mmCIF file of C-alpha atoms in Angstrom:
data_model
loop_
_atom_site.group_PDB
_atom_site.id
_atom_site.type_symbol
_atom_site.label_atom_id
_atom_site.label_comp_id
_atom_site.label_asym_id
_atom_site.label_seq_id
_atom_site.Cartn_x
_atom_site.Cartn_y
_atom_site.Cartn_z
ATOM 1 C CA UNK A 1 45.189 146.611 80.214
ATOM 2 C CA UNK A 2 42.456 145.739 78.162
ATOM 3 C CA UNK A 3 40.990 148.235 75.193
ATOM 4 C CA UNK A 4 39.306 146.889 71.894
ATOM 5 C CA UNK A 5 40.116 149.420 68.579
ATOM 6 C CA UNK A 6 43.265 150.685 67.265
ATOM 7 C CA UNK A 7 42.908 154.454 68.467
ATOM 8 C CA UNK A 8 44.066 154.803 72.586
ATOM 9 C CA UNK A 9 44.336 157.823 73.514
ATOM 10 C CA UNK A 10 47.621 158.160 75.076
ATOM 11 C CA UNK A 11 46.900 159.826 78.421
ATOM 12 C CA UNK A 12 44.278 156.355 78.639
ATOM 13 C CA UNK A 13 47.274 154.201 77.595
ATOM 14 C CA UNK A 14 49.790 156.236 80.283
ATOM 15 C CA UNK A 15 47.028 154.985 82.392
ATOM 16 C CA UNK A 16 47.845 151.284 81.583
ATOM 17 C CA UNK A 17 51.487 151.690 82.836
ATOM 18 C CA UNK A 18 52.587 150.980 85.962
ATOM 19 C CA UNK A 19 53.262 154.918 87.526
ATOM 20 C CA UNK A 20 57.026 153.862 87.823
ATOM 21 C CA UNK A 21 57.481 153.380 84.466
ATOM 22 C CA UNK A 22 55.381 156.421 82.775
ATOM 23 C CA UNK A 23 57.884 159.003 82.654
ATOM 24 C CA UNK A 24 60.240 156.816 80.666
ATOM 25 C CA UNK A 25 57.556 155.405 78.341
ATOM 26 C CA UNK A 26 56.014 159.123 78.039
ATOM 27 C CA UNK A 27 59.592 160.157 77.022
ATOM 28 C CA UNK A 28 60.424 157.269 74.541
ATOM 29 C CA UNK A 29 57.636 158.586 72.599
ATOM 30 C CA UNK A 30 57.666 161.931 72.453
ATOM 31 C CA UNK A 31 61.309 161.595 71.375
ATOM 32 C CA UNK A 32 60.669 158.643 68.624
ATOM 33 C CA UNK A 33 62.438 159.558 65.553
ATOM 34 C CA UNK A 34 62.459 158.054 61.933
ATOM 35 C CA UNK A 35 65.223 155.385 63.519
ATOM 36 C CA UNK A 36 62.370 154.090 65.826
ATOM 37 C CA UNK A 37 63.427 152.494 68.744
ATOM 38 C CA UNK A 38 62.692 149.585 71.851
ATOM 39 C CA UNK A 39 61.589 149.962 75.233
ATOM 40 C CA UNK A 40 60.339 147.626 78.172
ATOM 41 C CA UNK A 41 58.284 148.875 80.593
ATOM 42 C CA UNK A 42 55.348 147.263 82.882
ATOM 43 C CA UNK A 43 51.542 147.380 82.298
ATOM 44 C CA UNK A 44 48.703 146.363 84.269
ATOM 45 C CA UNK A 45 45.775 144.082 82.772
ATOM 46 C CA UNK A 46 41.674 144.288 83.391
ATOM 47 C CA UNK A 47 42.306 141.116 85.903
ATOM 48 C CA UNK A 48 44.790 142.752 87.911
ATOM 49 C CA UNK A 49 47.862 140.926 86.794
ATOM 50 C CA UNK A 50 50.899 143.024 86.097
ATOM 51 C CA UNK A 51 52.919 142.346 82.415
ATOM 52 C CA UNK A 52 56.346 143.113 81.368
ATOM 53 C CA UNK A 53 55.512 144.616 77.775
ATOM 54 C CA UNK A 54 57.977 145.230 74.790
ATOM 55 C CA UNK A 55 56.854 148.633 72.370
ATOM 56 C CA UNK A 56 58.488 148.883 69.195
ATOM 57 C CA UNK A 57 58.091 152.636 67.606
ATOM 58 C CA UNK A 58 59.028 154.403 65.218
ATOM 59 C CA UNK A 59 58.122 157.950 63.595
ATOM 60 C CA UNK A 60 56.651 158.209 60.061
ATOM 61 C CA UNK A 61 57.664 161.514 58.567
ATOM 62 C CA UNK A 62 54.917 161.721 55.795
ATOM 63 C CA UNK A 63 52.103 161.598 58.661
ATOM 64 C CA UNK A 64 53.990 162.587 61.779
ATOM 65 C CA UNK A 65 52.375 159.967 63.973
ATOM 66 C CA UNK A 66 54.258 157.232 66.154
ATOM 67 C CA UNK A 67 53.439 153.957 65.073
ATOM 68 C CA UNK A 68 54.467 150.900 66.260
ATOM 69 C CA UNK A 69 53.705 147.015 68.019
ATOM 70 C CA UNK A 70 53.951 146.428 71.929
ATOM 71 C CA UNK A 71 54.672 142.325 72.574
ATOM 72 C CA UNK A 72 54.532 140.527 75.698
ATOM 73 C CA UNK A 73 57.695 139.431 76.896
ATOM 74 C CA UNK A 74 56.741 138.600 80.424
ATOM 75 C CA UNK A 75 57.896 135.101 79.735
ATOM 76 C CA UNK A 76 61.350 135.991 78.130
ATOM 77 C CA UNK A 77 61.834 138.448 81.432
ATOM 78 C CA UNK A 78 61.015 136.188 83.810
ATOM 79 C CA UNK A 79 63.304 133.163 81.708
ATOM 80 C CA UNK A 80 65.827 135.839 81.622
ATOM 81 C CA UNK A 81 65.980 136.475 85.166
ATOM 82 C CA UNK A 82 65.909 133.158 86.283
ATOM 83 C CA UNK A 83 68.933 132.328 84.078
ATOM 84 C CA UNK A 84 70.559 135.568 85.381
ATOM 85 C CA UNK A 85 69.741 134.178 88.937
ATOM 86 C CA UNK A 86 70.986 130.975 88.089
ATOM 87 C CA UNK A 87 74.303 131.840 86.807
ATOM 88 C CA UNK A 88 74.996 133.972 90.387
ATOM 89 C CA UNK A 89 73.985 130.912 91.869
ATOM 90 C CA UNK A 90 76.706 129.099 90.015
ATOM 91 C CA UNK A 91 79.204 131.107 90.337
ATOM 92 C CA UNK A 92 78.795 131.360 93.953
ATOM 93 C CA UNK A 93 79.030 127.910 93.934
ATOM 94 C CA UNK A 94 82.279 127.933 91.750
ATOM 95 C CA UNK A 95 83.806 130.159 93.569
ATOM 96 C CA UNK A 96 83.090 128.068 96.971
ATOM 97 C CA UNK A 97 84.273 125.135 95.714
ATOM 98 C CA UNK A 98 87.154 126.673 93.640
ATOM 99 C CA UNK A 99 85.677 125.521 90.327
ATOM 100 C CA UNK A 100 85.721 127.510 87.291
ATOM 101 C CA UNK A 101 84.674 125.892 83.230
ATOM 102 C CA UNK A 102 86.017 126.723 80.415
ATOM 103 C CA UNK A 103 85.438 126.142 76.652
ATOM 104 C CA UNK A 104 87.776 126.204 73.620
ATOM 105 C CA UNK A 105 86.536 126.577 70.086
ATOM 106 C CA UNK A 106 88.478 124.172 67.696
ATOM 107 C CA UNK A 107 87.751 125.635 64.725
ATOM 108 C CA UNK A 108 88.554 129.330 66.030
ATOM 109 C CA UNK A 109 91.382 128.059 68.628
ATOM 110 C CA UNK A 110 89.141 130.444 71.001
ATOM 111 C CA UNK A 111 89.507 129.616 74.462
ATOM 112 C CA UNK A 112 86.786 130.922 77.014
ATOM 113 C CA UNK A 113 87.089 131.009 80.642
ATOM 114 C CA UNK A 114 84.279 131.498 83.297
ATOM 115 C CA UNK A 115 85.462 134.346 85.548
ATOM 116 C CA UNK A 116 86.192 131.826 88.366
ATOM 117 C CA UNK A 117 89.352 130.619 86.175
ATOM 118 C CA UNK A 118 90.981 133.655 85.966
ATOM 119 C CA UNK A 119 91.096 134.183 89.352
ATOM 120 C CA UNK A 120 92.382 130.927 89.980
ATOM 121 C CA UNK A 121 94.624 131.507 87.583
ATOM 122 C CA UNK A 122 95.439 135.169 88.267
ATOM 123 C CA UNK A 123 95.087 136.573 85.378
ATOM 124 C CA UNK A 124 93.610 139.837 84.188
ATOM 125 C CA UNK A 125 91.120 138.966 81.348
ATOM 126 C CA UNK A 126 92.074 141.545 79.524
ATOM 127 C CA UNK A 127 95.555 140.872 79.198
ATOM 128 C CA UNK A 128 94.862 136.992 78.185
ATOM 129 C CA UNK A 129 95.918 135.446 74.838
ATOM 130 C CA UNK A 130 92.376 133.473 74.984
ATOM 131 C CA UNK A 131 94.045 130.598 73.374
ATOM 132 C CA UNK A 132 94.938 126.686 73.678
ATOM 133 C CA UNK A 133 98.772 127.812 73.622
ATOM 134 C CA UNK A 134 98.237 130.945 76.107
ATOM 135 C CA UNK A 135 96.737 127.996 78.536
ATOM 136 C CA UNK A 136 99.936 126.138 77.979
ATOM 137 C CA UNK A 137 102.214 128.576 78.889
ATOM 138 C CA UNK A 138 100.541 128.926 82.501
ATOM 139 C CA UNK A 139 101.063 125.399 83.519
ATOM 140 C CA UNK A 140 104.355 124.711 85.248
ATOM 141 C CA UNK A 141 107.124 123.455 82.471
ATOM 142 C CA UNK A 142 107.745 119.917 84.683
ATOM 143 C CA UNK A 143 103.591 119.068 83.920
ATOM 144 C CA UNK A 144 103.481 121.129 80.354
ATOM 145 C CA UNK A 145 103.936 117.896 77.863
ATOM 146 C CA UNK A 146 101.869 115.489 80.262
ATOM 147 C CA UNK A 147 98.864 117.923 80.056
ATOM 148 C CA UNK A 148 99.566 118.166 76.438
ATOM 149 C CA UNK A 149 99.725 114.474 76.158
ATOM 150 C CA UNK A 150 96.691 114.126 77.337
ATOM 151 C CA UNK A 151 94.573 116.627 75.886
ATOM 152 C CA UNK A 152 96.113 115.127 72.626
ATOM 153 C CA UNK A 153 95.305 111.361 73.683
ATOM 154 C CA UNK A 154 91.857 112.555 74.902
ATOM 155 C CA UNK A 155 91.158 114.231 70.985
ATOM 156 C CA UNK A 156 92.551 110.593 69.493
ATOM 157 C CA UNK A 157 90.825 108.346 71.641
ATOM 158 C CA UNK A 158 87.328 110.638 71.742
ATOM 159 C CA UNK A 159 87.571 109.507 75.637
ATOM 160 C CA UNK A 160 86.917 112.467 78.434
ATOM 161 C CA UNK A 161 90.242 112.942 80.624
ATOM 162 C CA UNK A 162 90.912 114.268 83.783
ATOM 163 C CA UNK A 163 94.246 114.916 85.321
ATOM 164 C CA UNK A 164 95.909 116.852 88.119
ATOM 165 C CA UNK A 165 99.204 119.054 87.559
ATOM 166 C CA UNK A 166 100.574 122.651 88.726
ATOM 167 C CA UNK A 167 100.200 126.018 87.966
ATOM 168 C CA UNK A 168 103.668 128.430 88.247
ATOM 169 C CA UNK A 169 103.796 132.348 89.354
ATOM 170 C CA UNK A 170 106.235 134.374 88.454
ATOM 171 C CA UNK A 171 106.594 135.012 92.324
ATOM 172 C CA UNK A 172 107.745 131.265 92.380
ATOM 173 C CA UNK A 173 104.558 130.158 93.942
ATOM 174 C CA UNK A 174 102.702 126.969 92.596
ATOM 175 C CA UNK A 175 99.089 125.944 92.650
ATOM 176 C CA UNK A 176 97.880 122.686 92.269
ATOM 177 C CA UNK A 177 94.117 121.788 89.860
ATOM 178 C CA UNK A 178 92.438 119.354 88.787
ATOM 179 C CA UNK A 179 90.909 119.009 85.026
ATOM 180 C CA UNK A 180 88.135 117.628 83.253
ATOM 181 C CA UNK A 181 87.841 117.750 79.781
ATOM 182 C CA UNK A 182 85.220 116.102 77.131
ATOM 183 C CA UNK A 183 85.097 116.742 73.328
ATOM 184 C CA UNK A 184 82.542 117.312 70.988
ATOM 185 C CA UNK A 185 82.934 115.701 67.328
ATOM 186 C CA UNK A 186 81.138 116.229 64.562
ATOM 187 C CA UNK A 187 79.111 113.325 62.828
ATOM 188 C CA UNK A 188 82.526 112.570 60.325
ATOM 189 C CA UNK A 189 84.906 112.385 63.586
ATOM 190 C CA UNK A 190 85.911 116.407 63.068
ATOM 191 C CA UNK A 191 86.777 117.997 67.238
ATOM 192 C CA UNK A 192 84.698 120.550 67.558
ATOM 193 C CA UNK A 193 84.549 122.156 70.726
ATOM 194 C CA UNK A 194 86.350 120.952 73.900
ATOM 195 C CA UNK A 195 84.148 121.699 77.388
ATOM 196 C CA UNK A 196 85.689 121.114 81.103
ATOM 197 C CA UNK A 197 86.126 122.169 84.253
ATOM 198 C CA UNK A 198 88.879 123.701 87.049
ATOM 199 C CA UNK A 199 89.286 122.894 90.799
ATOM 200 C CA UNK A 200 92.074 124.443 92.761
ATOM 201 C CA UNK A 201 93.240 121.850 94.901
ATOM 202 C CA UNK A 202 96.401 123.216 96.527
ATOM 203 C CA UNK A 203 95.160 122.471 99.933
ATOM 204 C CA UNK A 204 94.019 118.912 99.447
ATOM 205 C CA UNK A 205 97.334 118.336 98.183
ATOM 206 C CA UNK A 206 99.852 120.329 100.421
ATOM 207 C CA UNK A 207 97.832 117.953 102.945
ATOM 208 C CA UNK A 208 98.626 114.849 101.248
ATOM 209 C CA UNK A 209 102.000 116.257 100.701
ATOM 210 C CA UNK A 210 102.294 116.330 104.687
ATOM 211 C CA UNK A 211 100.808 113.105 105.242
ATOM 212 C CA UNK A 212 103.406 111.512 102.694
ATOM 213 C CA UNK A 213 106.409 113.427 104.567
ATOM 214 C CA UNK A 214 104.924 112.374 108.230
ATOM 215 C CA UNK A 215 104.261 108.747 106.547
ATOM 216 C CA UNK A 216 108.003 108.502 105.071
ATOM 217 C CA UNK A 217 109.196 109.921 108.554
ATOM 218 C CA UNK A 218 107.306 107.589 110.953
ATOM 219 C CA UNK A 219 108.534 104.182 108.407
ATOM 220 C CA UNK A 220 111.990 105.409 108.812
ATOM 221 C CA UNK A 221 111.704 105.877 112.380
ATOM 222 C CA UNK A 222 110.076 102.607 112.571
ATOM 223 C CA UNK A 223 112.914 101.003 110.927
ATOM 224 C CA UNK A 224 115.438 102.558 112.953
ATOM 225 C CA UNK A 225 113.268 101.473 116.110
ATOM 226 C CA UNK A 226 112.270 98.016 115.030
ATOM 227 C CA UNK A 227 108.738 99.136 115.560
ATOM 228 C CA UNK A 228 105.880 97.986 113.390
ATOM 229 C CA UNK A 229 102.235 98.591 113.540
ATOM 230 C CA UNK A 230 98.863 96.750 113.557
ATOM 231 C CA UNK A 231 95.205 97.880 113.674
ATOM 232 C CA UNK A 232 91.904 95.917 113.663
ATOM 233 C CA UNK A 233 88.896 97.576 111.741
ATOM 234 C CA UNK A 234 85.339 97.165 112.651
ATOM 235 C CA UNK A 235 84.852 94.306 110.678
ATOM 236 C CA UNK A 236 88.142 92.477 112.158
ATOM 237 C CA UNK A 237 89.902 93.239 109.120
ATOM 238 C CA UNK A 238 93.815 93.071 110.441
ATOM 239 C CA UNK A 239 96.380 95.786 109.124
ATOM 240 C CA UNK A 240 100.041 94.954 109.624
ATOM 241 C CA UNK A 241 103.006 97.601 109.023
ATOM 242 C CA UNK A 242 105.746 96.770 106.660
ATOM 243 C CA UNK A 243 107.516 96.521 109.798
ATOM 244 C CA UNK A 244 105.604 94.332 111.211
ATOM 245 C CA UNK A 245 105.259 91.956 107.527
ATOM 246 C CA UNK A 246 108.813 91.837 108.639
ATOM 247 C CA UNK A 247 109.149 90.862 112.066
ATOM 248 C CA UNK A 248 106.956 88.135 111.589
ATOM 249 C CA UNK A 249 109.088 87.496 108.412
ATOM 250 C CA UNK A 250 106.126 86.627 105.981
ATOM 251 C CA UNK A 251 105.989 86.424 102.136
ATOM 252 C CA UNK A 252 105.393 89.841 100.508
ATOM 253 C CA UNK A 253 101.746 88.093 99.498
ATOM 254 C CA UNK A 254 100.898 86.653 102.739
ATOM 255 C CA UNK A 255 97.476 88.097 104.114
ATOM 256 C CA UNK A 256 97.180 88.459 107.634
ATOM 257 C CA UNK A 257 93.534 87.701 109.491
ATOM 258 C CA UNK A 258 93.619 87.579 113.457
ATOM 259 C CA UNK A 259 93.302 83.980 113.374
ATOM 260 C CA UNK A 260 96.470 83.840 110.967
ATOM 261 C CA UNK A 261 97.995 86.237 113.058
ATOM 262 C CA UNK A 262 97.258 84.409 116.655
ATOM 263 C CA UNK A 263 98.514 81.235 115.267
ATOM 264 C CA UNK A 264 101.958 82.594 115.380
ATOM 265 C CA UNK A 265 102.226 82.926 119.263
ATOM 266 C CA UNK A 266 104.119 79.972 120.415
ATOM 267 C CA UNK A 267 102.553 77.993 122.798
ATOM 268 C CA UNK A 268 98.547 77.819 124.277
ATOM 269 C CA UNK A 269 99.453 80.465 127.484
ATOM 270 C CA UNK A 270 100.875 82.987 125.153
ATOM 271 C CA UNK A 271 98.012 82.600 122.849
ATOM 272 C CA UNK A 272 95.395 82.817 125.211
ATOM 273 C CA UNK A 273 97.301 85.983 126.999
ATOM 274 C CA UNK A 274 97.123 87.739 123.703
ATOM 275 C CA UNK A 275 93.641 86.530 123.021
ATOM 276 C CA UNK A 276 92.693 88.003 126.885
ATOM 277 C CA UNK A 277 94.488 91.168 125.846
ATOM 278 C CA UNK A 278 92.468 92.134 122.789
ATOM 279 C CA UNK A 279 89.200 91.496 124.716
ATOM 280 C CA UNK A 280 90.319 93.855 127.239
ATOM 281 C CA UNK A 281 90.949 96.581 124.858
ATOM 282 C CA UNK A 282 87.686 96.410 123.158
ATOM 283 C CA UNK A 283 86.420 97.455 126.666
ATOM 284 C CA UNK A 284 88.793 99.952 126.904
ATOM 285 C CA UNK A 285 91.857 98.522 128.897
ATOM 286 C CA UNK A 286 95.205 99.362 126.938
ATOM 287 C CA UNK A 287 97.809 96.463 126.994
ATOM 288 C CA UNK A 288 100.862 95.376 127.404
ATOM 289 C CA UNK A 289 102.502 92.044 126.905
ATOM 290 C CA UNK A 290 106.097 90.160 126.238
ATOM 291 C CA UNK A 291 105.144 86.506 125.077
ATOM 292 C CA UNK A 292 107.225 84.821 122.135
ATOM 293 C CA UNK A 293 106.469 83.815 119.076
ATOM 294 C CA UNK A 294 107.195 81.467 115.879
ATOM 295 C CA UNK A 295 107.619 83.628 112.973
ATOM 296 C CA UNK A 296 106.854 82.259 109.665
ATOM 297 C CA UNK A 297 110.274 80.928 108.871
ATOM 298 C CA UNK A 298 109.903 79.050 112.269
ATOM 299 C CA UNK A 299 112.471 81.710 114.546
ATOM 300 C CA UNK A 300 111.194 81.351 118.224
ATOM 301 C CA UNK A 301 111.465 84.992 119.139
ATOM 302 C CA UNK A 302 110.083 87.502 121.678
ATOM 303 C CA UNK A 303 107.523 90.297 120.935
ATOM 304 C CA UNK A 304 106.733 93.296 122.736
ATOM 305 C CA UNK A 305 103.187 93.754 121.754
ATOM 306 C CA UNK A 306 100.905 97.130 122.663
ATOM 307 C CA UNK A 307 97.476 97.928 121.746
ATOM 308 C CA UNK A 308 94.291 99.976 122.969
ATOM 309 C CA UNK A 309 91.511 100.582 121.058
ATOM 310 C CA UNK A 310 89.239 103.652 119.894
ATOM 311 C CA UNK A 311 85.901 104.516 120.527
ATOM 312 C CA UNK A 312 82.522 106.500 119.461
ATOM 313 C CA UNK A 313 79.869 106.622 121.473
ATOM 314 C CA UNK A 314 80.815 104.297 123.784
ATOM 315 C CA UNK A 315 81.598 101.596 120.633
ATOM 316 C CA UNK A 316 85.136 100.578 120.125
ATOM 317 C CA UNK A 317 85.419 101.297 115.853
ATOM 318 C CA UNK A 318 88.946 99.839 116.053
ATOM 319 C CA UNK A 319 92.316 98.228 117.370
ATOM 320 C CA UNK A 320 95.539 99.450 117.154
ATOM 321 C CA UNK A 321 98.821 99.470 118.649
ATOM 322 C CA UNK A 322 102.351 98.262 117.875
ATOM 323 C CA UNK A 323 104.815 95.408 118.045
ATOM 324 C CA UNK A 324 108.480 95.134 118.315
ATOM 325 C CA UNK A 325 110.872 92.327 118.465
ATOM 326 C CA UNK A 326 112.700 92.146 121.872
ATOM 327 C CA UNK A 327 114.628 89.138 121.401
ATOM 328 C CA UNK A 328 118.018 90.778 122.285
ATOM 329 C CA UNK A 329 116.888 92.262 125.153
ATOM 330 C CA UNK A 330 115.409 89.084 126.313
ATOM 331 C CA UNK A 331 118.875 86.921 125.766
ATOM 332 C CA UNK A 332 120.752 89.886 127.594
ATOM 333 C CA UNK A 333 118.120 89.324 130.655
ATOM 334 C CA UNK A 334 118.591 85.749 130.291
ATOM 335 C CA UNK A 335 122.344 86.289 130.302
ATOM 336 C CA UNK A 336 122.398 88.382 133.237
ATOM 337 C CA UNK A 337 119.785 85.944 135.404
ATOM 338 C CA UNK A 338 122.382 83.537 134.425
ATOM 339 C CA UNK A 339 125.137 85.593 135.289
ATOM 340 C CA UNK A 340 123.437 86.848 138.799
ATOM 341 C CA UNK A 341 122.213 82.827 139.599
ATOM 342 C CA UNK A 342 126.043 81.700 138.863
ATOM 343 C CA UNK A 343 127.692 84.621 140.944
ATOM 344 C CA UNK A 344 124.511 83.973 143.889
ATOM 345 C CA UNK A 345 125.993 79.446 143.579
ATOM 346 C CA UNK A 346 129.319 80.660 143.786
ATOM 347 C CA UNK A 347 128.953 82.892 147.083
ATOM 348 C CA UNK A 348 126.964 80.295 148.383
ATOM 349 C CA UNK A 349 129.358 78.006 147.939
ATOM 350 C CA UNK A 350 132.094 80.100 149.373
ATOM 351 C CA UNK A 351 130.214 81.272 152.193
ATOM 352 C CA UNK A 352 129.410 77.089 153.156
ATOM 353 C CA UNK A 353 133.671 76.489 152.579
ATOM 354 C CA UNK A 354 134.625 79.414 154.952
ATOM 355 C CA UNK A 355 132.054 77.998 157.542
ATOM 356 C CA UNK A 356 133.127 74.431 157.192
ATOM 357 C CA UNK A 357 136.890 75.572 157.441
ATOM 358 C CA UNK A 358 136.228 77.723 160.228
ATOM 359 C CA UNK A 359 134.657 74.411 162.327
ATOM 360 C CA UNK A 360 137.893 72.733 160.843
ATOM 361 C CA UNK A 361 140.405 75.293 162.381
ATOM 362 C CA UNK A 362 137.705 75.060 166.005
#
């Protein structure tokens, strides 16, 4: 497009405009009135490039003729669509990760939700109050003052915040999210505009809600059983259950280390059998052993001790297993060797007095 003077002829400037977009540009202006008007439409320049053009017209009565400016707003357009593409981007994202932003207005008490939060929320945007209190009312009574609180604190402090609490249904059903908030403040301390963000996290936490229940479950089986449990990280870092803090009867800040840990098996053969048995299971060879021990009030008592360990790619990653005390069991064998040796002396002994009284009676 590319024409020197103000008079174009307009078939010559039709010309100019990409065929698409004639009949709508032909139209605009033969229907211009006094009220003028706007229009975009595409044009193509003397070096071939193609330009997104902006005409604004508008009819003078006293002369009859259609005058008017044309801009080029390729730029804008192009701006405009990338932002357009951008925010579809986002909220594809959003919605992916269950993240939706909001803003609320301080001075207005306007509160402005991406689309993202009220589906999370479930709530037609129509039929929203759009305000701080209206967000208040969602969240489930039990969390209501804490997130309060802490919006509040957040305001005071001029500190960002983030916190985690539930959302209630009328069906009865709860969601969990997680907020961040930050504030704006004007240069004499005034809250202006509060910005932040939504996550859903229901399923991260009906997860961690499960782990607690299966956690709670397995330590009060373990207490019932008398079983506690150990496991050795890569770096030989040595985890012991509360159980097993107990069995060995250490001080609530006593830090166990393998070498702390083998030090309490009494005597150089059980030692070096537990030693042998860890080796084993970093090659792979689960174990099993009874060897006693001197716990750290100085008890002698036997353990049952298990362990195995896990691999990846060949490489054992870790140690585990578990460890009960089997003293009881051990005293009722003992008892019942005892029992079995004294009954085994005493037919013995009766068997040699009914042969010596039979060569008596001979």
């Amino acid at each position: 497009m590319e024409r020197k003077g103000n008079n174009i002829p307009l078939d010559e400037f039709l010309n100019w405009v990409v065929p698409d977009d004639r009949p709508r540009v032909k139209a605009f202006l033969h229907n211009i009135d006094e009220k003028g008007g706007d229009l975009s439409f595409r044009a193509v320049f003397g070096d071939g490039t193609m330009r997104v053009l902006q005409q604004i017209a508008s009819l003078d009565e006293e002369t009859g003729l259609v005058q008017g400016t044309i801009q080029d707003i390729t730029l804008r357009q192009e701006q405009m669509h990338r932002l357009i593409r951008e925010n579809r981007e986002l909220a594809e994202v959003q919605s992916i990760a269950q993240i939706g932003r909001w803003e609320l207005d301080l001075q207005r008490n306007e509160l402005h939700w991406s689309p993202g939060i009220f589906e999370m929320f479930e709530i037609d945007p129509e039929r929203f109050g759009a305000s701080y209190e209206a967000f208040l009312s969602l969240i489930h009574p039990d969390d209501r003052d804490r997130v309060d609180s802490a919006y509040r604190e957040s305001l005071e402090t001029r500190q960002p915040y983030e916190i985690e609490h539930r959302l209630l249904f009328s069906d009865g059903r709860i969601k969990w999210v997680r907020e961040k908030c930050d504030t704006t403040f004007s240069e004499d301390g005034k809250a202006l505009r509060s910005t932040g963000i939504v996550q859903d996290i229901t399923s991260r936490k009906i997860s961690e809600l499960k782990i607690r229940k299966m956690e709670a479950f397995l330590a009060r089986t373990s207490q019932i059983a008398g079983i506690g449990g150990w496991e050795v990280g890569e770096n030989d870092e040595l985890f012991w259950s509360d159980m097993t803090r107990k069995i060995h009867e250490v001080p609530s800040d006593f830090e166990p280390n393998i070498e702390r840990a083998l030090a309490f098996y009494d005597g150089p053969e059980s030692r070096q059998s537990i030693i042998d048995a860890i080796a084993g299971a970093r090659n792979g060879k689960p174990f099993y052993r009874e060897l006693p021990i001197r716990t750290f009030t100085g008890r002698r008592i036997w353990l049952e001790v298990r362990g195995e360990g896990e691999f990846e790619e060949g490489k054992c990653i870790r140690l585990f297993g578990t460890v009960q005390d089997i003293s009881a069991r051990k005293e009722s064998e003992t008892r019942q060797k005892a029992a079995h040796n004294i009954a085994l002396d005493h037919n013995r002994a009766k068997s040699e007095f009914v042969s010596h009284l039979s060569h008596e009676l001979r």
